[in-house]
Coordinates of C-alpha atoms in Angstrom, one line a residue:
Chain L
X1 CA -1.1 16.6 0.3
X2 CA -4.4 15.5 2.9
X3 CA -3.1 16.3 6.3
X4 CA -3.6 13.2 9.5
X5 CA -4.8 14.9 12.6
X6 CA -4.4 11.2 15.1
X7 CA -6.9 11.4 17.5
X8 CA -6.0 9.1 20.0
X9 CA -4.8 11.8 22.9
X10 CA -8.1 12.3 24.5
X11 CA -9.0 12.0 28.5
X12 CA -12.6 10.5 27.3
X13 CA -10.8 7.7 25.8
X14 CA -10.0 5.1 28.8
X15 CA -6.8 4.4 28.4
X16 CA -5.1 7.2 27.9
X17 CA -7.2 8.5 31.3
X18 CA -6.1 6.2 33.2
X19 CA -2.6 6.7 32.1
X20 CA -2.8 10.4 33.2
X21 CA -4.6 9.4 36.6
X22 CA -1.3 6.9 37.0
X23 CA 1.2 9.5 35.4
X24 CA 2.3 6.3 32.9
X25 CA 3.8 8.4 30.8
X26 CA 5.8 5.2 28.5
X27 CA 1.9 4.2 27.7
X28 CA 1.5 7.7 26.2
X29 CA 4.7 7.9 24.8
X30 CA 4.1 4.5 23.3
X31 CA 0.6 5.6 21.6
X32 CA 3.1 9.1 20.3
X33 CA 5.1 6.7 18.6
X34 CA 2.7 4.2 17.1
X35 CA 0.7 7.4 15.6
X36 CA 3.8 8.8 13.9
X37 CA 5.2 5.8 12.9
X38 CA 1.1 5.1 11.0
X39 CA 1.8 8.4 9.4
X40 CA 0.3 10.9 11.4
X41 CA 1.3 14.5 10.7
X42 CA -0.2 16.3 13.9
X43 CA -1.8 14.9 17.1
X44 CA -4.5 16.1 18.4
X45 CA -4.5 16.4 22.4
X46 CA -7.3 17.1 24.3
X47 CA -7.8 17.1 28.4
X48 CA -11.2 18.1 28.3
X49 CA -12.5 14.9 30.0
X50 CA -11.9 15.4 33.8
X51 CA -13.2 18.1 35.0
X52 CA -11.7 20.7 36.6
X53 CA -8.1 18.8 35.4
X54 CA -8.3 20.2 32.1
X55 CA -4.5 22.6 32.4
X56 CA -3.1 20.4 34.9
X57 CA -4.0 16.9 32.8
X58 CA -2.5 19.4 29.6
X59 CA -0.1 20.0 31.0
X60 CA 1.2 16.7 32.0
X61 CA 0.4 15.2 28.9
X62 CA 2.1 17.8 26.8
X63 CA 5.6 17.7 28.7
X64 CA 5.6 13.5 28.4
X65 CA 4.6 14.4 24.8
X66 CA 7.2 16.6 23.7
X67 CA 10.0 14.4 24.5
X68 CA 9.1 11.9 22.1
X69 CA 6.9 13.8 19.5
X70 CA 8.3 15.1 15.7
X71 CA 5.4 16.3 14.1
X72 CA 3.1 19.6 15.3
X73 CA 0.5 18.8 17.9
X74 CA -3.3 20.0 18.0
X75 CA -3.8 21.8 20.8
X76 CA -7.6 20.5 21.6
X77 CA -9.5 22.7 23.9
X78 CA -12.2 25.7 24.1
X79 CA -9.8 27.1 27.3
X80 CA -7.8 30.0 25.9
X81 CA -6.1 29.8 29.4
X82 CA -5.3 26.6 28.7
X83 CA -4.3 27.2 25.5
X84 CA -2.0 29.4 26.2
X85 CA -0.2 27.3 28.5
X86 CA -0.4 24.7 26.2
X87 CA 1.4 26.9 23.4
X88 CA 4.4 28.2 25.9
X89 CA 5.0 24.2 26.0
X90 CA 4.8 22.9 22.9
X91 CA 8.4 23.3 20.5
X92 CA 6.4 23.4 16.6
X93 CA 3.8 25.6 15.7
X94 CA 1.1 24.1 16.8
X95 CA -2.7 23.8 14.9
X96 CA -5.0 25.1 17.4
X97 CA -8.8 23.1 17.9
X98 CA -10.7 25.0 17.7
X99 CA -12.7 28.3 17.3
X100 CA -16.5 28.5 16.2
X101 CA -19.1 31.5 15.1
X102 CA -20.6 31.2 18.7
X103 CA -20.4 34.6 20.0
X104 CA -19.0 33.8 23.6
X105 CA -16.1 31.0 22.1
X106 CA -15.6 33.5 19.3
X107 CA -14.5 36.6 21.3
X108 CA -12.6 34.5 24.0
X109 CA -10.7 33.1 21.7
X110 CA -9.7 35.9 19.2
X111 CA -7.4 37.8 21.6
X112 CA -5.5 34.3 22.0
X113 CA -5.3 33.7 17.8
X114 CA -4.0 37.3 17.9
X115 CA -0.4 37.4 16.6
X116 CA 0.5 33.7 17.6
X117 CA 2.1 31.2 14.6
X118 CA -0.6 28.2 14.0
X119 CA -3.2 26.8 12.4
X120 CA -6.8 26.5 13.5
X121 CA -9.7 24.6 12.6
X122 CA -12.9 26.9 12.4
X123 CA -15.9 25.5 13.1
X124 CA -19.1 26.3 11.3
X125 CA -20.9 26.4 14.3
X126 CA -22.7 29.3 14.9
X127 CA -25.1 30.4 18.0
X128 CA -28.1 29.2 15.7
X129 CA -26.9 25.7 16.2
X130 CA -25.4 23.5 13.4
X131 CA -25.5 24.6 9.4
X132 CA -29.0 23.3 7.9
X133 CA -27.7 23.8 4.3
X134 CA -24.3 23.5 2.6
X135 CA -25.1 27.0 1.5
X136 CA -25.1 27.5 4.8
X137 CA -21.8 26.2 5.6
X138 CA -20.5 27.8 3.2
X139 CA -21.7 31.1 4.2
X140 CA -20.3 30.7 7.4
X141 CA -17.5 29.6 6.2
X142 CA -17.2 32.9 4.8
X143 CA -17.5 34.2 8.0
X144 CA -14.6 32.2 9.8
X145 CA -12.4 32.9 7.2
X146 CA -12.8 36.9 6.7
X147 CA -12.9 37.3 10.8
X148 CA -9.7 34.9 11.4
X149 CA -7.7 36.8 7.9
X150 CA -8.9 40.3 9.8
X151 CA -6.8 39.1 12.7
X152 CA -3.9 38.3 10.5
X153 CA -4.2 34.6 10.3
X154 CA -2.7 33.4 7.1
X155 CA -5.4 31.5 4.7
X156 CA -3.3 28.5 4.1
X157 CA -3.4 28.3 8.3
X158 CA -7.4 27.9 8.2
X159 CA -8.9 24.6 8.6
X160 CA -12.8 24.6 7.9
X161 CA -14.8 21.8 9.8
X162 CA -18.1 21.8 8.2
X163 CA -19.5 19.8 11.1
X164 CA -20.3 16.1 9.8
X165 CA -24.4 15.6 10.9
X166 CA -25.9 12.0 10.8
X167 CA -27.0 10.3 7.7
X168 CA -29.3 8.6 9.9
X169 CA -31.0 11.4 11.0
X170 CA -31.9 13.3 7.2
X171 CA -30.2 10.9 3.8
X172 CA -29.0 14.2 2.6
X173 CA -26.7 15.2 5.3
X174 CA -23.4 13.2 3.5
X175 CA -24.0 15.3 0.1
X176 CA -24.9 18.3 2.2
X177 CA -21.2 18.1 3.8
X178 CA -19.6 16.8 0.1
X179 CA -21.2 19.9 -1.7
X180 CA -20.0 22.5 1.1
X181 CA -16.5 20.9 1.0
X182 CA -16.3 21.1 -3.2
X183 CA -17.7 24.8 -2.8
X184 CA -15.4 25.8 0.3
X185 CA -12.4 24.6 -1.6
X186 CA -13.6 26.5 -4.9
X187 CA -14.9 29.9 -3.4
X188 CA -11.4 30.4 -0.8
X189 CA -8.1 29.3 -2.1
X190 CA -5.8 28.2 -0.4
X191 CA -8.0 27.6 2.6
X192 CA -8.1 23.5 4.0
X193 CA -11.2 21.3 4.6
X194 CA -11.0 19.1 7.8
X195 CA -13.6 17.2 10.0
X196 CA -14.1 14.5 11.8
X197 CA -15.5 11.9 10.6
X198 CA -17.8 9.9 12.7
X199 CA -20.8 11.8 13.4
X200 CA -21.9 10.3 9.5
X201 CA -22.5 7.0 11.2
X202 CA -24.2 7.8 14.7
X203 CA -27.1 5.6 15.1
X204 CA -26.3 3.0 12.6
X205 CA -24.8 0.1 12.9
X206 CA -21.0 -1.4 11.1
X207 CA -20.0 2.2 12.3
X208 CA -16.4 2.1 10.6
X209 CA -17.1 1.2 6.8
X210 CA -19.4 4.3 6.6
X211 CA -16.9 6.3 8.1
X212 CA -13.7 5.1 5.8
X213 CA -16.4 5.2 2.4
X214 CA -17.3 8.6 3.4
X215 CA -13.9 9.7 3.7
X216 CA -12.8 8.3 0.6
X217 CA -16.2 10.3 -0.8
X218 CA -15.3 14.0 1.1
X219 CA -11.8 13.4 -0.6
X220 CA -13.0 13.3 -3.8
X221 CA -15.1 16.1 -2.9
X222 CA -11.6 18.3 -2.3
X223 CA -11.1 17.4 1.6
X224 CA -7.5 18.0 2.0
X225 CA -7.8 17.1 6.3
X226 CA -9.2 15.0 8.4
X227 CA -9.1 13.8 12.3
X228 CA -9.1 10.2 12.4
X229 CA -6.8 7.6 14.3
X230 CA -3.8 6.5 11.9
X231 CA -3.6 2.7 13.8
X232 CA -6.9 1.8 12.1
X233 CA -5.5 0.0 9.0
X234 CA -8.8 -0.3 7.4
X235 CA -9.3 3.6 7.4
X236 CA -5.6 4.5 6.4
X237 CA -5.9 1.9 3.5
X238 CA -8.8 3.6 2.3
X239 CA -7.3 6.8 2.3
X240 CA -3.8 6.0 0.6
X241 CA -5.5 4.4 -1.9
X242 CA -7.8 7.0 -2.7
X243 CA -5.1 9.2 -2.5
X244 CA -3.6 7.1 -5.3
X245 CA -6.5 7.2 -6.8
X246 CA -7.0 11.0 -7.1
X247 CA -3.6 11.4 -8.7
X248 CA -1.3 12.2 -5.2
X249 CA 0.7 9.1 -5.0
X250 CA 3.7 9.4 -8.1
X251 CA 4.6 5.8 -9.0
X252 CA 1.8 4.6 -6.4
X253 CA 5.3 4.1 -4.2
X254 CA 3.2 4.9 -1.0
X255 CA 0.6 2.7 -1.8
X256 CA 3.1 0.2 -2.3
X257 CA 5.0 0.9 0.5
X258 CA 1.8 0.4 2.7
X259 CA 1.1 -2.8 1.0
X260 CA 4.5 -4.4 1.4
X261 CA 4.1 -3.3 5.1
X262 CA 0.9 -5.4 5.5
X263 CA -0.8 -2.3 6.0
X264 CA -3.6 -2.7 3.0
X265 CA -5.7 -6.0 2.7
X266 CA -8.0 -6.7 -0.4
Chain Z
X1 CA -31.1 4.3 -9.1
X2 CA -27.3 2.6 -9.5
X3 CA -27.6 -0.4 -11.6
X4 CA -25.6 -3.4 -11.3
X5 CA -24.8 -5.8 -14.0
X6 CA -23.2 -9.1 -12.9
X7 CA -20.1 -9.9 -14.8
X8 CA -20.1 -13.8 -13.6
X9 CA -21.5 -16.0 -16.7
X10 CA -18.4 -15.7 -18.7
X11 CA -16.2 -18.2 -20.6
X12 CA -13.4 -17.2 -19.8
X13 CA -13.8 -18.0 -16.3
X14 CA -12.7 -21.5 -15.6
X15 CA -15.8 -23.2 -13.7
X16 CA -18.4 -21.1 -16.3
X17 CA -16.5 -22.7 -19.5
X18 CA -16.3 -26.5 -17.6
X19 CA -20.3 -26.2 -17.0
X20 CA -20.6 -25.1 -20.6
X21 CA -18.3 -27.9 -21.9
X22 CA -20.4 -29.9 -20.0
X23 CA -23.9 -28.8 -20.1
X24 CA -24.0 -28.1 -16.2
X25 CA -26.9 -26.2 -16.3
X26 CA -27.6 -26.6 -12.7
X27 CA -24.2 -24.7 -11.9
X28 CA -25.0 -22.0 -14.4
X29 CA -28.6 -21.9 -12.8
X30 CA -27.5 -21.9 -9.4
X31 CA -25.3 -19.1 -10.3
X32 CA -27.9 -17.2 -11.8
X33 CA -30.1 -17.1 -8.5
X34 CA -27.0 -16.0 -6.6
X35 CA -26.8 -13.2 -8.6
X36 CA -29.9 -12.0 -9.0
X37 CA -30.1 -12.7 -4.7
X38 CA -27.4 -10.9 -4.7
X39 CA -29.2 -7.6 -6.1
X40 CA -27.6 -7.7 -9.9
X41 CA -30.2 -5.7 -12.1
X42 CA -29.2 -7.2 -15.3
X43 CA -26.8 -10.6 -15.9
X44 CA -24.4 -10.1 -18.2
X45 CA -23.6 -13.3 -20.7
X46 CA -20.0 -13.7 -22.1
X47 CA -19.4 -17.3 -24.6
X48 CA -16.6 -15.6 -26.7
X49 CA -13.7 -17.3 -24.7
X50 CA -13.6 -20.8 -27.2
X51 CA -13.1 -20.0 -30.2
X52 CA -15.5 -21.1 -32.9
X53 CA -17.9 -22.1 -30.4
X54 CA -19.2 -18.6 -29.6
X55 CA -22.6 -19.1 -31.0
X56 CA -23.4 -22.8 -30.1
X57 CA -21.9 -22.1 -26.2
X58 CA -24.2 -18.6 -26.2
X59 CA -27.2 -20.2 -27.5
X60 CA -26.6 -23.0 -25.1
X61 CA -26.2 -20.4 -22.0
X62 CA -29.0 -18.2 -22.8
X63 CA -31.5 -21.7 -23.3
X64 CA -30.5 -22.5 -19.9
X65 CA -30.6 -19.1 -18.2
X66 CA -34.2 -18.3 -19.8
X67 CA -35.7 -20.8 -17.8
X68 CA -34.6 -19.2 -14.3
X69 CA -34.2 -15.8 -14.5
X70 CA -36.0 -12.9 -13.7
X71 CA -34.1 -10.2 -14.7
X72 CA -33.3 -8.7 -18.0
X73 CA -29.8 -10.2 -19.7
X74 CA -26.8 -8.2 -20.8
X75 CA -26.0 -9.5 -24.5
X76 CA -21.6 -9.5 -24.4
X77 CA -20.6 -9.7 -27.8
X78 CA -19.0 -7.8 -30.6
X79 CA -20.9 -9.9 -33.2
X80 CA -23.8 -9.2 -34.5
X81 CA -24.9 -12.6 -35.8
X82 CA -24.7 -13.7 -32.3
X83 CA -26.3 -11.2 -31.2
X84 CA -29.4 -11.5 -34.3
X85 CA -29.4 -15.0 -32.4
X86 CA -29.8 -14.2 -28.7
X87 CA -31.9 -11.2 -29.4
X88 CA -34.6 -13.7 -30.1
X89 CA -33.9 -16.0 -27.1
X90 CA -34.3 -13.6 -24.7
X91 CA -37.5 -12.7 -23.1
X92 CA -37.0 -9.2 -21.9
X93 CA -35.4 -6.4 -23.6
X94 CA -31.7 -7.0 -23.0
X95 CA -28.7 -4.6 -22.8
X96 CA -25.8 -5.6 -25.5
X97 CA -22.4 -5.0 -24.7
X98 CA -21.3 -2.8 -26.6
X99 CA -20.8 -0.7 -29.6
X100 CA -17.7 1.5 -30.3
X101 CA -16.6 4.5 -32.7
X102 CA -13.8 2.0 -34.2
X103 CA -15.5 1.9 -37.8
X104 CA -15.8 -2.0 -38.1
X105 CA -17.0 -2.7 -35.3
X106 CA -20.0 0.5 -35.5
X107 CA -20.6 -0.2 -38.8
X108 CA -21.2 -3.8 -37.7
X109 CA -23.3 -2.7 -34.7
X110 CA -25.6 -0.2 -36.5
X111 CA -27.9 -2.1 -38.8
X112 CA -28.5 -4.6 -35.5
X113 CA -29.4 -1.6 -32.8
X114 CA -31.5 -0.5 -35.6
X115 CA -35.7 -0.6 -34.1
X116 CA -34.4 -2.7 -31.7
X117 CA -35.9 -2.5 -28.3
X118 CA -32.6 -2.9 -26.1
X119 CA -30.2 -0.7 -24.2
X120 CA -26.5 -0.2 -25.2
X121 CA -23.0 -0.1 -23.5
X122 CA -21.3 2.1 -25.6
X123 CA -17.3 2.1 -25.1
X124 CA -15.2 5.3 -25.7
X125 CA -13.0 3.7 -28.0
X126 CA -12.1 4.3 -31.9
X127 CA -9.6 3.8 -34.0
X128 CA -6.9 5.7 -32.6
X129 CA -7.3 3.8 -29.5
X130 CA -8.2 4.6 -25.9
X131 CA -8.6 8.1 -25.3
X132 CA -5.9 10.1 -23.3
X133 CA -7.8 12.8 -21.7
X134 CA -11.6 13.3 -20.4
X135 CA -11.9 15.7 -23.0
X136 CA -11.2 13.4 -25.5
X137 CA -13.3 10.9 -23.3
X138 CA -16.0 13.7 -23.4
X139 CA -15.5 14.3 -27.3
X140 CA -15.9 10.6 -27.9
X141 CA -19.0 10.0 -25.8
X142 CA -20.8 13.2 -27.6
X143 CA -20.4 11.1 -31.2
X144 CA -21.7 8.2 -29.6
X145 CA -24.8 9.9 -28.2
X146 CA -25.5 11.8 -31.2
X147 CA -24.9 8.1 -33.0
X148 CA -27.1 6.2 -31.3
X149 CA -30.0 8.9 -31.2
X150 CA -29.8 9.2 -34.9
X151 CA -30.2 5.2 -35.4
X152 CA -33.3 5.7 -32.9
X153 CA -31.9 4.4 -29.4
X154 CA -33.1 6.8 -26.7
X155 CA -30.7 8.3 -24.4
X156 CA -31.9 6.7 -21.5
X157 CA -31.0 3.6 -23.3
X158 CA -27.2 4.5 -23.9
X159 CA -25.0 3.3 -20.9
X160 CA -21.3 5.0 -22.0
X161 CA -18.5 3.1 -20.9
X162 CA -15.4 5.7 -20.2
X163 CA -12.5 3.0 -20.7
X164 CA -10.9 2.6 -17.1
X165 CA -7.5 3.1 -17.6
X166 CA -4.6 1.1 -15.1
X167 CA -3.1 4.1 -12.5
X168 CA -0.1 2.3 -12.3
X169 CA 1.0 3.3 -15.6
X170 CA -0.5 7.1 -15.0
X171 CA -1.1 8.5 -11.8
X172 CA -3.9 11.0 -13.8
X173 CA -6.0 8.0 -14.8
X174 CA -8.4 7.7 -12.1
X175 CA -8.7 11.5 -11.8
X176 CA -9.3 11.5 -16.0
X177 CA -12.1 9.2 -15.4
X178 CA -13.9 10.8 -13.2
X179 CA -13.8 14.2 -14.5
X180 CA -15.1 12.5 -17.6
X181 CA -17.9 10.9 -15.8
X182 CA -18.6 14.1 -14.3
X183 CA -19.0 16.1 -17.1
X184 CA -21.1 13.2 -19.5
X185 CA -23.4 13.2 -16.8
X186 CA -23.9 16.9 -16.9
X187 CA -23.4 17.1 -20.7
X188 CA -25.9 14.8 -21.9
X189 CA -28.6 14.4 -19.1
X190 CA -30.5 11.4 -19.2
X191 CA -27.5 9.4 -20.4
X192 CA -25.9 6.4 -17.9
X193 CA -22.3 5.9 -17.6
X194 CA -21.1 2.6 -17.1
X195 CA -17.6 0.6 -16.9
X196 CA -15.6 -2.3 -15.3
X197 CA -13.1 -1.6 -12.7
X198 CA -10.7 -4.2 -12.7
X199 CA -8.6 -2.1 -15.4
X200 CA -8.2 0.5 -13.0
X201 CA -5.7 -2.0 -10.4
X202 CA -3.7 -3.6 -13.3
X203 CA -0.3 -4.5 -12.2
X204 CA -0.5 -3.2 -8.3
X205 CA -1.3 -6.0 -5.4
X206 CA -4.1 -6.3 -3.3
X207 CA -6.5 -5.0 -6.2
X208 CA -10.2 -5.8 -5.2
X209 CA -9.2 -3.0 -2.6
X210 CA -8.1 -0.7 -5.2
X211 CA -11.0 -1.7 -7.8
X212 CA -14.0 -1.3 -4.9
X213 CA -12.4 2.0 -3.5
X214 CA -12.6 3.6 -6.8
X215 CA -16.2 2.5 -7.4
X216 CA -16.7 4.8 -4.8
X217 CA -15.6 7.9 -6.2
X218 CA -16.5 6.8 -9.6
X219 CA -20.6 6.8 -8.0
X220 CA -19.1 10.2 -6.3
X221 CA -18.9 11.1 -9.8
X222 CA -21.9 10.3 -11.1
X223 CA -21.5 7.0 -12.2
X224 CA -25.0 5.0 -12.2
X225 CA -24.2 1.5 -13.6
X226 CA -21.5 -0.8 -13.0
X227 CA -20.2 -4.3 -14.1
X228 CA -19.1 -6.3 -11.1
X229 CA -19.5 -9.6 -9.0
X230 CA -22.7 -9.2 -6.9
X231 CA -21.1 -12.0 -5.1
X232 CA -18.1 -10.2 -4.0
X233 CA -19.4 -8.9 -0.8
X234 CA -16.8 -6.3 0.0
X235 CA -17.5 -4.4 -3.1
X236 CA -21.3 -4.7 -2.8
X237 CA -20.7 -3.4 1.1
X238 CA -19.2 -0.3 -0.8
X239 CA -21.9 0.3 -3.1
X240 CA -24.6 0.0 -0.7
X241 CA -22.8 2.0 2.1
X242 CA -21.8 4.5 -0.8
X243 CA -25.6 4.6 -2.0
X244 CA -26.4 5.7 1.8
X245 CA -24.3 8.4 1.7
X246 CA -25.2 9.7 -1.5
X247 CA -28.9 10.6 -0.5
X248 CA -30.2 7.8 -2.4
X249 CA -30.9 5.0 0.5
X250 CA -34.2 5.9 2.2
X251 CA -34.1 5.3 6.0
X252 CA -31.3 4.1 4.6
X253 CA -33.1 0.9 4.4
X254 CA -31.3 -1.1 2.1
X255 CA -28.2 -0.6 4.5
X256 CA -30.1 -1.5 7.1
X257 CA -31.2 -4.9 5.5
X258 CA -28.0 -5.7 3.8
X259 CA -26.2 -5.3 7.9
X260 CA -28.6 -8.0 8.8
X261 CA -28.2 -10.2 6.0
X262 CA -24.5 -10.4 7.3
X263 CA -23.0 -8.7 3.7
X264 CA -21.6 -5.6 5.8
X265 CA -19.0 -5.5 8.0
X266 CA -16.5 -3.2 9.2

């Protein structure tokens, strides 16, 4: 199964900041909806764009939320205080976004991982800067995963990011991140693969093809997550028809499904 | 290098057999530069669609396309006397389309591949039909390599065609394809892998989709050679996005151009 993460709940987008500066909770509501209803299976949240609003905006957003929401939410912030408000609110175990190698983010935000029931997406990040290698992802990797299963965080909880870098920037950076996610996915068992996906395409133009081919490529690869926004029907075409394609689609009924709902255009 | 063979100058596509029928060569011309605008590395020529005319309407085809184009031909024919025929038409060193393991037709092929200077798609098929599993894919491809090399046709000469099977029937067959690609490619280095996609979407809706998705993880893969419409701009959009992300686009250049020729868009 590849797991949605819908990323539209985020105080940098405009919309949804305004509708937290106006407390229109029915436009936030509405967006809850339209996400589950594309097929999203968690929502990400994040507050981080005012600042100094962070836990109150959180807040807020989270109580409107949970009266509409059926599916786990992803608690987006480096804020264990916020966090932990956030997870005294929220009704399903939520995935928790995120926690990185960086020393400081990495020991603030072990005591909060301690003993709670989530996920978390690990970042290979480390206080060197970003991976330069996929050896080097994967090693860190490593890392995330031995620290987080030290703490007792199940495997099948951990969410790798390998940290998508441009394609712009050095033409080896998409098989860098395809070759870490094969090997991640090979060397730890039962852990996921997810990442964002549009760091591939910074600095080039016709941003969203290279970020739906790439998916479909990371896919292949053995990406089993990824955090994009479900109401882009080119994207979510791409992916439930490679999804057919790799062999997780019996009968092709979602692909169908998706087609008969005018959801996938030759 | 991917290399793209344009499927367009067949019979049995309507306009192609009313130009033939009428000795449009300015269609089949104009054609011609479109695809070879387009970025087709070789043209592939099909006249088997009316029967009994196959030699005449191939002999008629390859007069006409002699005179404009500048890139080598793809010879389409399971006969060898048609192929004795156009072998000395043609200008440069073609690619014929195609050998198999069924015994007629290899015993057929063989004494024409023979010191000829040409490259060869070579199909996995033989006489107990398509293959069911990439190891029999794998199995199949490893007697056509040996095959060929023993009649004198290098490897980098020997395009293997996998046989793209319709997921609609199987959910395994994409997967069984590109495990096979995968492993002929890292079996017998040096070797190309080739196919059509079309087979792939058979009996689902909205298949260029389907057919230009799958391209993409095909090239994941390994896959280096494809037959296709150069004209179809979506799929080339694919390819060249795909080529990007695969490390083999420098300054990713050729995306670059193809965004300001108008032939990508999101």
């Amino acid at each position: 199964m590849f797991y949605i993460v819908g990323e539209r709940i985020n105080t940098s987008r405009k919309k949804v900041q305004e509708a937290v500066v106006n407390k229109d909770s029915a436009y936030i509501q509405g967006d809850i909806k339209k996400q589950q209803a594309a097929g999203a299976d968690f929502i990400d949240v994040n507050a981080g764009a005012r600042i100094g609003y962070e836990k109150a905006d959180m807040e807020w957003l989270l109580t409107v939320i949970q009266e509409v929401v059926t599916i786990p939410l992803c608690l987006d912030s480096p804020d264990p205080e916020v966090l932990e408000m956030a997870y005294g609110i929220v009704k399903d175990s939520p995935m928790i976004n995120s926690i990185s190698l960086e020393k400081e983010r990495y020991d603030a935000m072990v005591p909060f991982l301690k003993e709670k029931d989530c996920s978390v997406v690990a970042l290979c990040m480390d206080d060197s800067g970003m991976p330069e290698s996929s050896q080097d992802v994967i090693e860190r990797a490593g890392r995330l995963v031995k620290g987080l299963e030290g703490i007792g965080v199940r495997r099948e909880s951990i969410y790798i990011d390998p940290l998508i870098q441009p394609v712009s920037t050095n033409t080896t950076k998409g098989i860098m991140a395809m070759d870490a996610v094969r090997e991640i996915m090979s060397k730890f068992p039962g852990v996921h693969t997810i990442c964002g996906l549009s760091n591939i395409s910074y600095g080039l133009p016709q941003r969203r093809i290279i970020n739906r081919t790439f998916l479909a490529l990371l896919m292949c690869a053995g990406l089993d997550a990824a955090i994009i926004d479900p109401i882009d029907d080119k994207i979510m075409a791409v992916l439930k028809t490679t999804e057919m394609l790799m062999g997780n689609d019996e009968y092709c009924s979602n692909y169908l499904k998706s087609v008969r709902a005018g959801q996938i255009v030759s």
